[in-house]
Amino acid sequence: MHDTFGYGTKSFSGVEYIAFSDVLIELEEHTNFGGDLGADLLVQASSGAIRYIEGLTGSLHYVAHASGREILGIGNFNADGTDHMLYRNGNDWYAYLDGAGTNTNIGFRSGLSLMVVGDYSGDGRDDLLFRSDSSGWYSIVEGDGTFSNVGFRHGESLKGLGDLNGDGATDILFQRDSSGW
């Protein structure tokens, strides 16, 4: 077995597989960091090194060193046809990395909790839905950095996402806690 950043290959009963030590593995159904249209595997080692394994070739690619950063999600935030890794550092600064390691800042979001990623505007860029920790106010930061308010949802719970009306944008489904409507 060779070992680099906790990555190596092993064999068990004649089947070769990839073995990891001290890593966080994020799996997404259609994650595509390399632009090859194959599903890729994102790996963050405990040292902070972020790599992805191309689904079509099995090639291992170094993206960046991200010690102290928490990977929160995957999305195509700039409509370039590849996925990006959304992360937050310890002081609530949000940004994303592409498969080549290029960093794009989203900004400081103190007092807000990231609820979910989706294309709420229908422009092909994934957006971020945040909820205020103190008031329950929802807002969206679009992939191009535009900030918009969704509104106050006191007494309502976020239940789901989807294109509920067929317009190509992700819709948000809330349910009233008291009545279930």
PDB file of C-alpha atoms in Angstrom:
ATOM      1  CA  MET A   1       0.000   0.000   0.000  1.00  0.00           C
ATOM      2  CA  HIS A   2       1.284   3.473  -0.802  1.00  0.00           C
ATOM      3  CA  ASP A   3       0.069   6.321   1.386  1.00  0.00           C
ATOM      4  CA  THR A   4      -0.358  10.006   0.532  1.00  0.00           C
ATOM      5  CA  PHE A   5      -2.581  12.246   2.670  1.00  0.00           C
ATOM      6  CA  GLY A   6      -4.254   9.125   4.061  1.00  0.00           C
ATOM      7  CA  TYR A   7      -5.065   7.788   0.583  1.00  0.00           C
ATOM      8  CA  GLY A   8      -3.891   4.432  -0.659  1.00  0.00           C
ATOM      9  CA  THR A   9      -4.997   1.297  -2.426  1.00  0.00           C
ATOM     10  CA  LYS A  10      -5.459  -2.068  -0.775  1.00  0.00           C
ATOM     11  CA  SER A  11      -6.565  -5.459  -1.975  1.00  0.00           C
ATOM     12  CA  PHE A  12      -9.034  -7.780  -0.281  1.00  0.00           C
ATOM     13  CA  SER A  13      -9.930 -11.151  -1.795  1.00  0.00           C
ATOM     14  CA  GLY A  14      -8.477 -10.054  -5.119  1.00  0.00           C
ATOM     15  CA  VAL A  15     -10.546  -6.823  -5.297  1.00  0.00           C
ATOM     16  CA  GLU A  16      -8.591  -3.585  -5.261  1.00  0.00           C
ATOM     17  CA  TYR A  17     -10.217  -0.694  -3.434  1.00  0.00           C
ATOM     18  CA  ILE A  18      -9.352   2.767  -2.183  1.00  0.00           C
ATOM     19  CA  ALA A  19      -8.611   3.054   1.528  1.00  0.00           C
ATOM     20  CA  PHE A  20      -8.680   6.279   3.524  1.00  0.00           C
ATOM     21  CA  SER A  21      -7.500   7.122   7.005  1.00  0.00           C
ATOM     22  CA  ASP A  22      -8.692  10.121   9.018  1.00  0.00           C
ATOM     23  CA  VAL A  23     -10.766  11.668   6.243  1.00  0.00           C
ATOM     24  CA  LEU A  24     -14.186  13.121   5.772  1.00  0.00           C
ATOM     25  CA  ILE A  25     -15.803  11.881   2.584  1.00  0.00           C
ATOM     26  CA  GLU A  26     -18.665  13.839   1.041  1.00  0.00           C
ATOM     27  CA  LEU A  27     -20.737  11.906  -1.471  1.00  0.00           C
ATOM     28  CA  GLU A  28     -23.144  13.616  -3.814  1.00  0.00           C
ATOM     29  CA  GLU A  29     -25.235  11.862  -6.441  1.00  0.00           C
ATOM     30  CA  HIS A  30     -24.067  13.910  -9.445  1.00  0.00           C
ATOM     31  CA  THR A  31     -20.988  15.729  -8.141  1.00  0.00           C
ATOM     32  CA  ASN A  32     -18.766  16.859 -11.024  1.00  0.00           C
ATOM     33  CA  PHE A  33     -15.672  18.897 -10.098  1.00  0.00           C
ATOM     34  CA  GLY A  34     -13.537  18.050 -13.124  1.00  0.00           C
ATOM     35  CA  GLY A  35     -15.973  18.945 -15.882  1.00  0.00           C
ATOM     36  CA  ASP A  36     -15.906  15.449 -17.394  1.00  0.00           C
ATOM     37  CA  LEU A  37     -19.601  14.787 -16.646  1.00  0.00           C
ATOM     38  CA  GLY A  38     -18.679  11.818 -14.450  1.00  0.00           C
ATOM     39  CA  ALA A  39     -19.651  11.662 -10.773  1.00  0.00           C
ATOM     40  CA  ASP A  40     -16.655  12.554  -8.598  1.00  0.00           C
ATOM     41  CA  LEU A  41     -15.809  11.812  -4.958  1.00  0.00           C
ATOM     42  CA  LEU A  42     -14.759  14.668  -2.669  1.00  0.00           C
ATOM     43  CA  VAL A  43     -12.299  13.903   0.113  1.00  0.00           C
ATOM     44  CA  GLN A  44     -11.039  16.151   2.909  1.00  0.00           C
ATOM     45  CA  ALA A  45      -8.199  14.748   5.010  1.00  0.00           C
ATOM     46  CA  SER A  46      -7.910  15.542   8.705  1.00  0.00           C
ATOM     47  CA  SER A  47      -4.849  17.624   7.743  1.00  0.00           C
ATOM     48  CA  GLY A  48      -7.158  19.906   5.720  1.00  0.00           C
ATOM     49  CA  ALA A  49      -6.082  18.759   2.253  1.00  0.00           C
ATOM     50  CA  ILE A  50      -9.036  18.620  -0.158  1.00  0.00           C
ATOM     51  CA  ARG A  51      -8.915  16.288  -3.140  1.00  0.00           C
ATOM     52  CA  TYR A  52     -11.389  14.761  -5.522  1.00  0.00           C
ATOM     53  CA  ILE A  53     -11.340  11.460  -7.337  1.00  0.00           C
ATOM     54  CA  GLU A  54     -12.670  11.604 -10.906  1.00  0.00           C
ATOM     55  CA  GLY A  55     -15.491   9.170 -11.378  1.00  0.00           C
ATOM     56  CA  LEU A  56     -14.642   8.328 -14.990  1.00  0.00           C
ATOM     57  CA  THR A  57     -10.873   7.886 -14.651  1.00  0.00           C
ATOM     58  CA  GLY A  58     -10.187   7.328 -10.944  1.00  0.00           C
ATOM     59  CA  SER A  59      -7.542  10.082 -11.078  1.00  0.00           C
ATOM     60  CA  LEU A  60      -6.814  11.825  -7.776  1.00  0.00           C
ATOM     61  CA  HIS A  61      -6.660  15.657  -7.953  1.00  0.00           C
ATOM     62  CA  TYR A  62      -5.427  18.052  -5.284  1.00  0.00           C
ATOM     63  CA  VAL A  63      -7.757  21.054  -4.898  1.00  0.00           C
ATOM     64  CA  ALA A  64      -6.567  23.081  -1.913  1.00  0.00           C
ATOM     65  CA  HIS A  65      -5.467  22.977   1.693  1.00  0.00           C
ATOM     66  CA  ALA A  66      -8.446  24.021   3.778  1.00  0.00           C
ATOM     67  CA  SER A  67      -7.505  23.560   7.413  1.00  0.00           C
ATOM     68  CA  GLY A  68     -10.061  25.231   9.673  1.00  0.00           C
ATOM     69  CA  ARG A  69     -12.712  25.241   6.944  1.00  0.00           C
ATOM     70  CA  GLU A  70     -15.916  23.239   7.128  1.00  0.00           C
ATOM     71  CA  ILE A  71     -17.262  21.918   3.846  1.00  0.00           C
ATOM     72  CA  LEU A  72     -21.010  22.597   3.900  1.00  0.00           C
ATOM     73  CA  GLY A  73     -22.280  21.570   0.518  1.00  0.00           C
ATOM     74  CA  ILE A  74     -21.860  21.175  -3.195  1.00  0.00           C
ATOM     75  CA  GLY A  75     -23.301  23.387  -5.913  1.00  0.00           C
ATOM     76  CA  ASN A  76     -22.666  25.079  -9.244  1.00  0.00           C
ATOM     77  CA  PHE A  77     -22.501  28.667  -7.988  1.00  0.00           C
ATOM     78  CA  ASN A  78     -21.328  30.344 -11.212  1.00  0.00           C
ATOM     79  CA  ALA A  79     -23.135  28.307 -13.916  1.00  0.00           C
ATOM     80  CA  ASP A  80     -19.878  27.020 -15.435  1.00  0.00           C
ATOM     81  CA  GLY A  81     -21.110  23.424 -15.678  1.00  0.00           C
ATOM     82  CA  THR A  82     -18.936  22.077 -12.835  1.00  0.00           C
ATOM     83  CA  ASP A  83     -19.592  21.741  -9.130  1.00  0.00           C
ATOM     84  CA  HIS A  84     -17.976  23.779  -6.387  1.00  0.00           C
ATOM     85  CA  MET A  85     -17.315  23.090  -2.715  1.00  0.00           C
ATOM     86  CA  LEU A  86     -19.106  25.495  -0.397  1.00  0.00           C
ATOM     87  CA  TYR A  87     -17.266  26.065   2.867  1.00  0.00           C
ATOM     88  CA  ARG A  88     -17.321  28.233   5.993  1.00  0.00           C
ATOM     89  CA  ASN A  89     -14.360  29.126   8.127  1.00  0.00           C
ATOM     90  CA  GLY A  90     -14.483  29.545  11.907  1.00  0.00           C
ATOM     91  CA  ASN A  91     -15.736  33.152  11.853  1.00  0.00           C
ATOM     92  CA  ASP A  92     -18.747  32.608   9.536  1.00  0.00           C
ATOM     93  CA  TRP A  93     -16.993  33.657   6.324  1.00  0.00           C
ATOM     94  CA  TYR A  94     -18.488  31.729   3.355  1.00  0.00           C
ATOM     95  CA  ALA A  95     -16.749  30.962   0.076  1.00  0.00           C
ATOM     96  CA  TYR A  96     -16.511  28.224  -2.523  1.00  0.00           C
ATOM     97  CA  LEU A  97     -13.707  26.389  -4.285  1.00  0.00           C
ATOM     98  CA  ASP A  98     -13.817  24.989  -7.794  1.00  0.00           C
ATOM     99  CA  GLY A  99     -12.060  21.782  -8.829  1.00  0.00           C
ATOM    100  CA  ALA A 100      -8.880  23.703  -9.688  1.00  0.00           C
ATOM    101  CA  GLY A 101      -8.711  25.285  -6.214  1.00  0.00           C
ATOM    102  CA  THR A 102      -9.866  28.767  -7.243  1.00  0.00           C
ATOM    103  CA  ASN A 103     -11.469  30.474  -4.254  1.00  0.00           C
ATOM    104  CA  THR A 104     -14.497  32.785  -4.632  1.00  0.00           C
ATOM    105  CA  ASN A 105     -15.686  34.706  -1.587  1.00  0.00           C
ATOM    106  CA  ILE A 106     -19.389  34.904  -0.772  1.00  0.00           C
ATOM    107  CA  GLY A 107     -19.030  36.957   2.387  1.00  0.00           C
ATOM    108  CA  PHE A 108     -19.535  37.146   6.115  1.00  0.00           C
ATOM    109  CA  ARG A 109     -22.844  35.683   7.380  1.00  0.00           C
ATOM    110  CA  SER A 110     -22.708  35.943  11.181  1.00  0.00           C
ATOM    111  CA  GLY A 111     -25.931  35.065  13.009  1.00  0.00           C
ATOM    112  CA  LEU A 112     -27.296  33.157  10.012  1.00  0.00           C
ATOM    113  CA  SER A 113     -27.627  29.422   9.559  1.00  0.00           C
ATOM    114  CA  LEU A 114     -27.303  27.891   6.111  1.00  0.00           C
ATOM    115  CA  MET A 115     -30.464  25.889   5.507  1.00  0.00           C
ATOM    116  CA  VAL A 116     -30.001  24.478   2.007  1.00  0.00           C
ATOM    117  CA  VAL A 117     -28.469  25.040  -1.442  1.00  0.00           C
ATOM    118  CA  GLY A 118     -30.695  25.342  -4.542  1.00  0.00           C
ATOM    119  CA  ASP A 119     -31.265  27.429  -7.669  1.00  0.00           C
ATOM    120  CA  TYR A 120     -34.072  29.655  -6.346  1.00  0.00           C
ATOM    121  CA  SER A 121     -33.855  32.238  -9.124  1.00  0.00           C
ATOM    122  CA  GLY A 122     -33.735  29.740 -12.017  1.00  0.00           C
ATOM    123  CA  ASP A 123     -30.602  31.306 -13.535  1.00  0.00           C
ATOM    124  CA  GLY A 124     -28.508  28.117 -13.521  1.00  0.00           C
ATOM    125  CA  ARG A 125     -26.474  29.211 -10.482  1.00  0.00           C
ATOM    126  CA  ASP A 126     -27.036  27.552  -7.127  1.00  0.00           C
ATOM    127  CA  ASP A 127     -28.070  29.915  -4.348  1.00  0.00           C
ATOM    128  CA  LEU A 128     -27.896  29.729  -0.547  1.00  0.00           C
ATOM    129  CA  LEU A 129     -30.954  29.878   1.716  1.00  0.00           C
ATOM    130  CA  PHE A 130     -30.132  31.286   5.156  1.00  0.00           C
ATOM    131  CA  ARG A 131     -32.236  31.653   8.312  1.00  0.00           C
ATOM    132  CA  SER A 132     -31.558  34.251  10.986  1.00  0.00           C
ATOM    133  CA  ASP A 133     -30.670  32.538  14.258  1.00  0.00           C
ATOM    134  CA  SER A 134     -32.422  35.219  16.300  1.00  0.00           C
ATOM    135  CA  SER A 135     -35.538  36.166  14.329  1.00  0.00           C
ATOM    136  CA  GLY A 136     -36.353  33.301  11.942  1.00  0.00           C
ATOM    137  CA  TRP A 137     -36.081  35.640   8.929  1.00  0.00           C
ATOM    138  CA  TYR A 138     -35.139  33.808   5.712  1.00  0.00           C
ATOM    139  CA  SER A 139     -32.942  35.277   3.001  1.00  0.00           C
ATOM    140  CA  ILE A 140     -31.221  34.087  -0.151  1.00  0.00           C
ATOM    141  CA  VAL A 141     -27.719  34.823  -1.379  1.00  0.00           C
ATOM    142  CA  GLU A 142     -27.745  34.127  -5.100  1.00  0.00           C
ATOM    143  CA  GLY A 143     -24.811  32.619  -6.976  1.00  0.00           C
ATOM    144  CA  ASP A 144     -23.900  36.051  -8.343  1.00  0.00           C
ATOM    145  CA  GLY A 145     -23.807  37.550  -4.797  1.00  0.00           C
ATOM    146  CA  THR A 146     -27.221  39.247  -4.943  1.00  0.00           C
ATOM    147  CA  PHE A 147     -28.976  39.229  -1.570  1.00  0.00           C
ATOM    148  CA  SER A 148     -32.783  38.988  -1.365  1.00  0.00           C
ATOM    149  CA  ASN A 149     -35.300  38.498   1.416  1.00  0.00           C
ATOM    150  CA  VAL A 150     -37.697  35.571   1.555  1.00  0.00           C
ATOM    151  CA  GLY A 151     -39.498  36.756   4.664  1.00  0.00           C
ATOM    152  CA  PHE A 152     -40.253  36.018   8.255  1.00  0.00           C
ATOM    153  CA  ARG A 153     -41.393  32.426   8.856  1.00  0.00           C
ATOM    154  CA  HIS A 154     -42.165  32.364  12.589  1.00  0.00           C
ATOM    155  CA  GLY A 155     -44.158  29.255  13.471  1.00  0.00           C
ATOM    156  CA  GLU A 156     -43.354  27.562  10.167  1.00  0.00           C
ATOM    157  CA  SER A 157     -40.907  24.779   9.384  1.00  0.00           C
ATOM    158  CA  LEU A 158     -38.960  24.233   6.190  1.00  0.00           C
ATOM    159  CA  LYS A 159     -40.309  20.950   4.803  1.00  0.00           C
ATOM    160  CA  GLY A 160     -38.912  20.568   1.331  1.00  0.00           C
ATOM    161  CA  LEU A 161     -37.543  21.928  -1.910  1.00  0.00           C
ATOM    162  CA  GLY A 162     -38.355  21.333  -5.534  1.00  0.00           C
ATOM    163  CA  ASP A 163     -39.622  22.935  -8.696  1.00  0.00           C
ATOM    164  CA  LEU A 164     -43.233  22.865  -7.543  1.00  0.00           C
ATOM    165  CA  ASN A 165     -44.645  25.078 -10.317  1.00  0.00           C
ATOM    166  CA  GLY A 166     -42.510  23.999 -13.300  1.00  0.00           C
ATOM    167  CA  ASP A 167     -40.720  27.326 -13.831  1.00  0.00           C
ATOM    168  CA  GLY A 168     -37.183  25.884 -13.610  1.00  0.00           C
ATOM    169  CA  ALA A 169     -36.431  27.450 -10.207  1.00  0.00           C
ATOM    170  CA  THR A 170     -36.198  25.683  -6.859  1.00  0.00           C
ATOM    171  CA  ASP A 171     -39.251  26.451  -4.707  1.00  0.00           C
ATOM    172  CA  ILE A 172     -39.328  26.363  -0.918  1.00  0.00           C
ATOM    173  CA  LEU A 173     -42.062  24.485   0.920  1.00  0.00           C
ATOM    174  CA  PHE A 174     -42.924  25.626   4.459  1.00  0.00           C
ATOM    175  CA  GLN A 175     -45.483  24.080   6.791  1.00  0.00           C
ATOM    176  CA  ARG A 176     -47.299  25.974   9.529  1.00  0.00           C
ATOM    177  CA  ASP A 177     -46.453  24.324  12.847  1.00  0.00           C
ATOM    178  CA  SER A 178     -49.806  24.984  14.509  1.00  0.00           C
ATOM    179  CA  SER A 179     -52.186  23.792  11.788  1.00  0.00           C
ATOM    180  CA  GLY A 180     -50.044  21.654   9.512  1.00  0.00           C
ATOM    181  CA  TRP A 181     -50.949  23.828   6.493  1.00  0.00           C
TER     182      TRP A 181
END
